[in-house]
Amino acid sequence: MVKIAIVGTGYVGLVTGACFAEVGHTVVCVDNDPKKVAKLKAGGIPIYEPGLAEIVKRNVAAGRLRFTGDTADGVRNAEVIFIAVPTPPQPDGSVDLSFVEKVAREIAGAMTEYRIVVDKSTVPVKTGEKVAETIRRYNKHKVECDVVSNPEFLREGCAVEDLMKPDRIVIGVTRPRPVAKMKEIYAPFHAPVIVTDINSAELIKHACNSFLALKISYANALALLCEQSGANIDDVVQGMGLDKRIGRAFLNAGLGYGGSCFPKDLSAFIHIASQLGYDFRLLKEVERINADQKAHFLKKIRDTLWIVKDKTIAVLGLAFKPNTDDMRSAPSVEIIRPLLQEGARIRAYDPKAMAKARELLPDIRYCQNAYAAATGAEALVICTEWDEFRNLDLARLHKVMAHPIVIDGRNVFDPKKMAEAGFVYKSIGRPE
Ligand code: NAD
């Protein structure tokens, strides 16, 4: 059992803290947002993530998980301190590391004996060196410290499962001393462990996210070819994905990627590469294909409706992906805003993200369920592939809509079934 502090109790910090507690470690989660800490202390969960609420509740009750607003409290009561604060993008694509630096200073200020400080935030290669330097500079007691890079690979929407059953654990160190403790923390998860230097560990994370984004853009480029040639993207990616060298995951054509990670990590990686003297044109193209995909989908909506002004459009799905309430860089926003500007009325429904969506999209009508959103709509647009949309009663949907037109940005429905149900159905890369 290891005593752990996690600074930054967001999507990564809270799920990591809860899962560490679940396997028996003692965890204190720190956050500088007093409202978040108060909510957690009162038994509330500030984010939606399947299975998370139960784990938090169980471990708080067992005395293995608690919350505080005070970093020094975390540093005093832990052998290992994880940093899981935001690393947002700056206008030039580079990473804003001020959150990480601030936390490193706070940890250094509170450290009175040896600690392991682990960076879990996604950071540019060579950040670990800077964190170590900052801790040395701001530690008054001049105690020893090891900085470790331990990037996080969880996916929102199945974060608990990803944390409990990781594909691998990456541990970047400058010397062997912290390795045993890191392995002890991760031993209950039974995953392959890769021990490497800090720069390689940091690079692994950006390399992974960029490669996954590349797969999505590749599938989207193929979908365009399918639309031009009459081929079917579903069959093309299945034929590709069964090849073990390629794999089926992330070869999904659609609206393009969004979320809090891919867009920012890709632009960060392009920026990092350029600072290291390499023009990562391959990834610039991945970004361009992704942006074009949204423009292409908007054109599909315009081509179908002819004039968007004064039309009532239902939008199903607002979160950047299913099973989360996260609206950061959600593609739905990039679709809805231009439609609003062109004079459309939007009636939207999302199973979990409507509260967060209201802050970004105040001028749309939020509805209780998919049928309510579709009522009176002249077209229905799908932006997120929630499972509950797959199971909609098509006859009922057809009945409530003013015109049975569905423009599907996530290929949720079978085109044949939609035609049989009497819909005009447009999707991505599949014959109509
Ligand atoms: P988040 O915004 O959900 O959470 C970050 C938390 O840190 C917030 O609660 C914020 O209040 C807190 N915070 C900020 N400054 C602080 C400080 N000085 N002291 C204490 N708390 C502070 O962000 P996230 O999605 O959890 O991402 C965190 C990091 O993990 C980022 O670098 C991100 O790129 C990376 N990451 C995210 C995911 C994901 O799916 N969200 C996956 C892998 C890696």
XYZ file of C-alpha atoms in Angstrom, residues 5 17 89 104 151 191 220 238 322 324 334 342 352 365 373 384 408 418:
18
model
C -1.286 12.517 -3.478
C -7.076 8.704 -7.529
C -2.887 25.005 -25.790
C 5.982 22.006 -9.004
C 1.830 9.590 -19.037
C -0.022 -4.521 -16.950
C -11.998 10.287 -43.141
C -13.453 -3.686 -42.059
C -20.212 9.054 -26.136
C -18.899 11.529 -21.259
C -18.340 23.586 -34.720
C -27.073 31.086 -40.858
C -25.138 13.701 -20.224
C -33.304 24.693 -27.238
C -35.617 17.216 -29.980
C -22.184 11.941 -31.154
C -25.577 11.343 -39.629
C -33.264 4.046 -42.766
